[in-house]
Amino acid sequence: MQNENPFSSPSNLPFEAPDFDRIQNKDFKPAILKGIAEKKKEIEAIANNPEDPNFENTFVALEKSGQQLGRVLRVFNLLTGANTNDTLQQVRAEIAPKLSELGDAVYLNDKLFQRVKTIYEQRDELDLDAESKRLVEVYYRNFELSGANLPEEKKEALKKLNSELAQLRTTFSNKLLEAGKAASLIVDDKELLKGLSDAELKGAAKKAEEHGHKGAFEITLQNTTQQPDLQKLQNRATRKALFENSIHRADNGNEYDTQSTLAKIAHIRAKQAALLGFKNYAEWNLQDQMAQTPEAVQEDR
């Protein structure tokens, strides 16, 4: 159907690549909300399955759940992380707590965890290949690290922290993107941009005009500290200005300053770690990483 949401079914393109010719900003929110609702139903069906838990009806079912949500979030996260706009940022802010709630509906679902735990405890006796056994172990560890073993009152406290953190992370990401746009370097004199190619100058002039700086040139920031144009620009003052704009894009006290948001994120993470029985966020976060402990990270190798 012509008006069908493009995320309702897999793309017909090779490797199911997103069909961007069909995707519009208005498609994301309804597709995400529908995907969340579908995933929740699937999770409840797995958790309340009257059959005894086994690898197929628990782990395979979990792996197959959330197909539409996966399709839409892969595209949505790509765009909001690299080429966002006001509409997508608004959607991101609206769905952040809903996605956090979905995560809690999975990892803090005791019925589901008991099924996972049953299979985990029997994993050595079951006829599982190495990949399947590893999947069981990863799922169990993720449930544990997400608070599945907490008493109910602590689970509720964790849910509130998870929701607050989701909103703060969205605020941080949106501010950072806006900060990058606002910190673009505007240059009026073409001579100050010696080293850039004619094509690059033409592109910079076009961007400046689009943003109301006709006759000027706009050097946009990349999402790194060391901007690629720094190695081409011959004028030292221009290089310095571009570098300063880059490193101070989100700490200059304006509306895009992320320092207070980062402090709040750190505070919430510390509370989450304490609730889960860890000394700090680093100790919690490194449990499933190669280093495993903060001390190992600091070791001289």
Short mmCIF file of C-alpha atoms in Angstrom, two decimals:
data_model
loop_
_atom_site.label_atom_id
_atom_site.label_comp_id
_atom_site.label_asym_id
_atom_site.label_seq_id
_atom_site.Cartn_x
_atom_site.Cartn_y
_atom_site.Cartn_z
CA MET A 1 0.00 0.00 0.00
CA GLN A 2 1.19 3.49 -0.90
CA ASN A 3 0.44 4.99 2.54
CA GLU A 4 1.82 2.08 4.55
CA ASN A 5 4.52 3.04 7.03
CA PRO A 6 7.87 2.04 5.42
CA PHE A 7 8.95 0.34 8.64
CA SER A 8 5.91 -1.95 8.83
CA SER A 9 7.69 -4.62 6.80
CA PRO A 10 11.29 -5.39 5.82
CA SER A 11 12.77 -3.33 2.98
CA ASN A 12 12.87 -4.93 -0.47
CA LEU A 13 16.31 -3.48 -1.14
CA PRO A 14 19.42 -5.72 -1.08
CA PHE A 15 20.31 -6.78 2.49
CA GLU A 16 17.08 -5.05 3.60
CA ALA A 17 18.85 -1.69 3.42
CA PRO A 18 16.57 1.22 4.45
CA ASP A 19 14.55 2.65 1.55
CA PHE A 20 15.23 6.33 2.21
CA ASP A 21 13.17 7.35 -0.82
CA ARG A 22 10.09 6.23 1.11
CA ILE A 23 11.04 7.33 4.63
CA GLN A 24 9.80 10.68 5.96
CA ASN A 25 10.18 12.33 9.35
CA LYS A 26 6.52 11.66 10.17
CA ASP A 27 7.05 7.90 9.82
CA PHE A 28 9.36 7.48 12.81
CA LYS A 29 7.19 8.18 15.85
CA PRO A 30 4.23 5.92 14.93
CA ALA A 31 6.60 3.15 13.83
CA ILE A 32 8.57 3.34 17.09
CA LEU A 33 5.44 3.41 19.26
CA LYS A 34 3.96 0.46 17.38
CA GLY A 35 7.28 -1.38 17.64
CA ILE A 36 7.41 -0.81 21.41
CA ALA A 37 3.85 -2.07 21.83
CA GLU A 38 4.59 -5.17 19.75
CA LYS A 39 7.78 -5.90 21.67
CA LYS A 40 5.97 -5.63 25.02
CA LYS A 41 3.31 -8.10 23.86
CA GLU A 42 5.98 -10.50 22.66
CA ILE A 43 7.87 -10.25 25.96
CA GLU A 44 4.70 -10.92 27.96
CA ALA A 45 3.92 -13.92 25.77
CA ILE A 46 7.38 -15.36 26.41
CA ALA A 47 7.24 -14.65 30.15
CA ASN A 48 3.76 -16.19 30.53
CA ASN A 49 4.30 -19.18 28.27
CA PRO A 50 2.68 -22.13 30.12
CA GLU A 51 5.25 -24.54 28.67
CA ASP A 52 8.40 -25.30 30.61
CA PRO A 53 11.24 -22.96 29.61
CA ASN A 54 13.62 -24.21 26.96
CA PHE A 55 16.13 -22.61 24.64
CA GLU A 56 13.67 -22.37 21.75
CA ASN A 57 10.67 -20.86 23.55
CA THR A 58 12.75 -18.46 25.62
CA PHE A 59 16.03 -17.44 24.02
CA VAL A 60 15.12 -17.92 20.37
CA ALA A 61 11.82 -16.15 21.05
CA LEU A 62 13.68 -13.25 22.70
CA GLU A 63 16.06 -12.99 19.76
CA LYS A 64 13.15 -12.86 17.31
CA SER A 65 11.15 -10.28 19.26
CA GLY A 66 10.95 -6.61 18.33
CA GLN A 67 11.48 -6.91 14.58
CA GLN A 68 9.76 -3.64 13.62
CA LEU A 69 11.31 -1.75 16.51
CA GLY A 70 14.74 -2.92 15.41
CA ARG A 71 14.12 -1.80 11.82
CA VAL A 72 13.02 1.69 12.73
CA LEU A 73 15.57 2.32 15.52
CA ARG A 74 18.51 1.39 13.30
CA VAL A 75 17.56 4.18 10.92
CA PHE A 76 16.33 6.62 13.56
CA ASN A 77 19.49 6.36 15.70
CA LEU A 78 21.64 6.78 12.61
CA LEU A 79 19.91 9.99 11.59
CA THR A 80 19.60 11.53 15.05
CA GLY A 81 23.27 10.83 15.65
CA ALA A 82 24.52 12.39 12.44
CA ASN A 83 21.97 14.39 10.44
CA THR A 84 19.14 15.32 12.77
CA ASN A 85 16.52 18.06 12.67
CA ASP A 86 14.03 19.67 15.07
CA THR A 87 11.31 17.11 14.29
CA LEU A 88 13.54 14.10 14.94
CA GLN A 89 14.98 15.64 18.09
CA GLN A 90 11.46 16.16 19.44
CA VAL A 91 10.60 12.54 18.68
CA ARG A 92 13.80 11.43 20.37
CA ALA A 93 12.91 13.32 23.53
CA GLU A 94 9.41 11.83 23.56
CA ILE A 95 10.43 8.22 23.03
CA ALA A 96 13.47 8.14 25.37
CA PRO A 97 11.45 7.37 28.54
CA LYS A 98 9.29 4.89 26.61
CA LEU A 99 12.35 2.96 25.45
CA SER A 100 13.67 3.02 29.01
CA GLU A 101 10.35 1.62 30.20
CA LEU A 102 10.59 -1.10 27.56
CA GLY A 103 14.05 -2.07 28.79
CA ASP A 104 12.66 -2.37 32.31
CA ALA A 105 9.74 -4.44 31.01
CA VAL A 106 12.30 -6.92 29.71
CA TYR A 107 15.10 -7.00 32.27
CA LEU A 108 13.04 -6.37 35.41
CA ASN A 109 10.33 -8.86 34.44
CA ASP A 110 10.65 -11.53 37.12
CA LYS A 111 8.67 -14.20 35.25
CA LEU A 112 10.91 -13.79 32.24
CA PHE A 113 14.05 -13.78 34.38
CA GLN A 114 13.05 -17.02 36.09
CA ARG A 115 12.77 -18.70 32.68
CA VAL A 116 16.18 -17.36 31.70
CA LYS A 117 17.64 -18.40 35.05
CA THR A 118 16.23 -21.93 34.81
CA ILE A 119 17.93 -22.52 31.48
CA TYR A 120 21.12 -20.80 32.63
CA GLU A 121 21.40 -23.13 35.63
CA GLN A 122 20.90 -26.16 33.37
CA ARG A 123 23.13 -24.97 30.53
CA ASP A 124 25.85 -27.58 31.12
CA GLU A 125 23.34 -30.43 31.04
CA LEU A 126 21.48 -29.22 27.95
CA ASP A 127 22.53 -30.19 24.45
CA LEU A 128 23.56 -26.66 23.46
CA ASP A 129 26.23 -25.79 20.93
CA ALA A 130 28.91 -23.29 21.95
CA GLU A 131 27.10 -20.31 20.40
CA SER A 132 23.78 -21.11 22.08
CA LYS A 133 25.44 -21.64 25.45
CA ARG A 134 27.22 -18.32 25.11
CA LEU A 135 23.92 -16.62 24.29
CA VAL A 136 22.36 -18.03 27.45
CA GLU A 137 25.26 -16.77 29.55
CA VAL A 138 25.20 -13.29 27.99
CA TYR A 139 21.46 -12.92 28.53
CA TYR A 140 21.70 -14.04 32.14
CA ARG A 141 24.55 -11.65 32.86
CA ASN A 142 22.64 -8.77 31.22
CA PHE A 143 19.59 -9.52 33.37
CA GLU A 144 21.72 -9.58 36.52
CA LEU A 145 23.52 -6.34 35.67
CA SER A 146 20.16 -4.72 34.89
CA GLY A 147 18.79 -5.47 38.36
CA ALA A 148 16.80 -8.68 37.85
CA ASN A 149 17.87 -10.00 41.28
CA LEU A 150 16.84 -6.87 43.17
CA PRO A 151 13.88 -6.88 45.57
CA GLU A 152 10.74 -5.22 44.22
CA GLU A 153 11.15 -1.89 46.02
CA LYS A 154 14.67 -1.48 44.64
CA LYS A 155 13.47 -2.40 41.16
CA GLU A 156 10.98 0.47 41.34
CA ALA A 157 13.72 2.86 42.45
CA LEU A 158 15.92 1.65 39.58
CA LYS A 159 13.11 2.18 37.05
CA LYS A 160 12.83 5.82 38.10
CA LEU A 161 16.58 6.30 37.76
CA ASN A 162 16.58 4.58 34.35
CA SER A 163 13.83 6.87 33.08
CA GLU A 164 15.56 9.99 34.36
CA LEU A 165 18.86 8.90 32.82
CA ALA A 166 17.20 8.25 29.46
CA GLN A 167 15.85 11.79 29.39
CA LEU A 168 19.18 13.28 30.44
CA ARG A 169 21.09 11.34 27.78
CA THR A 170 18.67 12.59 25.13
CA THR A 171 19.07 16.15 26.41
CA PHE A 172 22.86 15.77 26.27
CA SER A 173 22.86 14.37 22.73
CA ASN A 174 20.52 17.07 21.44
CA LYS A 175 22.54 19.82 23.10
CA LEU A 176 25.78 18.43 21.68
CA LEU A 177 24.40 18.35 18.15
CA GLU A 178 23.05 21.87 18.46
CA ALA A 179 26.32 23.04 19.97
CA GLY A 180 28.18 21.69 16.96
CA LYS A 181 25.92 23.59 14.59
CA ALA A 182 26.12 26.81 16.58
CA ALA A 183 29.92 26.63 16.80
CA SER A 184 30.49 26.51 13.02
CA LEU A 185 33.22 28.95 12.03
CA ILE A 186 32.00 31.87 9.91
CA VAL A 187 34.74 33.52 7.85
CA ASP A 188 34.17 36.67 5.78
CA ASP A 189 37.53 36.85 4.01
CA LYS A 190 38.30 34.14 1.45
CA GLU A 191 42.02 34.80 1.92
CA LEU A 192 41.80 33.42 5.45
CA LEU A 193 40.79 30.05 4.03
CA LYS A 194 43.85 29.42 1.89
CA GLY A 195 44.51 25.70 1.66
CA LEU A 196 40.92 24.67 1.00
CA SER A 197 40.05 23.50 -2.50
CA ASP A 198 37.68 25.40 -4.79
CA ALA A 199 35.05 22.75 -4.21
CA GLU A 200 35.40 23.07 -0.45
CA LEU A 201 35.16 26.86 -0.65
CA LYS A 202 32.08 26.60 -2.81
CA GLY A 203 30.47 24.23 -0.30
CA ALA A 204 31.39 26.53 2.61
CA ALA A 205 29.88 29.53 0.80
CA LYS A 206 26.68 27.61 0.13
CA LYS A 207 26.33 26.57 3.78
CA ALA A 208 26.92 30.15 4.94
CA GLU A 209 24.25 31.46 2.59
CA GLU A 210 21.77 28.79 3.75
CA HIS A 211 22.28 30.02 7.31
CA GLY A 212 21.90 33.70 6.55
CA HIS A 213 25.57 34.65 6.03
CA LYS A 214 25.55 35.58 2.36
CA GLY A 215 29.01 36.39 1.00
CA ALA A 216 30.74 34.55 3.86
CA PHE A 217 32.03 31.00 4.31
CA GLU A 218 30.94 28.49 6.94
CA ILE A 219 33.26 25.74 8.19
CA THR A 220 31.08 23.20 9.94
CA LEU A 221 32.39 21.14 12.84
CA GLN A 222 32.86 17.39 12.64
CA ASN A 223 32.18 15.26 15.71
CA THR A 224 35.83 15.20 16.72
CA THR A 225 38.18 17.59 18.47
CA GLN A 226 40.73 17.55 15.67
CA GLN A 227 38.84 18.99 12.72
CA PRO A 228 39.96 17.65 9.30
CA ASP A 229 40.30 21.18 7.87
CA LEU A 230 43.00 22.02 10.41
CA GLN A 231 45.59 20.15 8.35
CA LYS A 232 44.67 22.12 5.20
CA LEU A 233 44.17 25.69 6.40
CA GLN A 234 47.31 27.78 6.03
CA ASN A 235 46.28 30.76 8.14
CA ARG A 236 47.24 30.26 11.78
CA ALA A 237 44.51 32.53 13.17
CA THR A 238 41.86 30.62 11.23
CA ARG A 239 43.18 27.31 12.49
CA LYS A 240 43.14 28.61 16.06
CA ALA A 241 39.58 29.92 15.74
CA LEU A 242 38.37 26.61 14.31
CA PHE A 243 40.12 24.64 17.04
CA GLU A 244 38.75 26.88 19.81
CA ASN A 245 35.23 26.58 18.42
CA SER A 246 35.61 22.82 18.33
CA ILE A 247 36.91 22.15 21.84
CA HIS A 248 34.60 24.69 23.51
CA ARG A 249 31.44 23.91 21.55
CA ALA A 250 29.57 22.61 24.60
CA ASP A 251 31.25 24.29 27.57
CA ASN A 252 30.95 28.00 26.84
CA GLY A 253 28.05 28.78 29.16
CA ASN A 254 25.44 29.27 26.46
CA GLU A 255 22.16 27.38 25.99
CA TYR A 256 24.05 24.41 24.51
CA ASP A 257 26.44 23.97 27.44
CA THR A 258 26.36 20.32 28.49
CA GLN A 259 28.32 20.54 31.76
CA SER A 260 25.34 20.57 34.11
CA THR A 261 23.67 17.77 32.16
CA LEU A 262 26.82 15.64 32.39
CA ALA A 263 27.01 16.24 36.14
CA LYS A 264 23.42 15.03 36.52
CA ILE A 265 24.15 11.95 34.39
CA ALA A 266 27.16 11.10 36.57
CA HIS A 267 25.04 11.52 39.70
CA ILE A 268 22.30 9.20 38.39
CA ARG A 269 24.85 6.58 37.29
CA ALA A 270 26.41 6.60 40.75
CA LYS A 271 22.98 6.01 42.30
CA GLN A 272 22.26 3.14 39.89
CA ALA A 273 25.58 1.47 40.68
CA ALA A 274 25.03 1.78 44.43
CA LEU A 275 21.53 0.35 44.11
CA LEU A 276 22.97 -2.66 42.28
CA GLY A 277 25.64 -3.21 44.93
CA PHE A 278 28.69 -1.74 43.19
CA LYS A 279 31.13 0.81 44.61
CA ASN A 280 30.81 3.10 41.60
CA TYR A 281 29.56 3.28 38.02
CA ALA A 282 32.89 2.20 36.56
CA GLU A 283 32.87 -1.02 38.58
CA TRP A 284 29.33 -1.80 37.37
CA ASN A 285 29.89 -0.82 33.74
CA LEU A 286 33.12 -2.81 33.38
CA GLN A 287 31.61 -6.12 34.48
CA ASP A 288 31.04 -7.27 30.91
CA GLN A 289 34.10 -5.57 29.42
CA MET A 290 37.59 -6.97 28.85
CA ALA A 291 39.14 -5.09 31.78
CA GLN A 292 36.30 -6.05 34.18
CA THR A 293 37.55 -3.78 37.01
CA PRO A 294 38.58 -0.10 37.32
CA GLU A 295 41.87 -1.27 38.81
CA ALA A 296 42.67 -3.30 35.68
CA VAL A 297 41.99 -0.23 33.53
CA GLN A 298 44.59 1.74 35.49
CA GLU A 299 47.25 -0.95 35.38
CA ASP A 300 50.42 -0.30 33.40
CA ARG A 301 50.79 -2.95 30.73
#
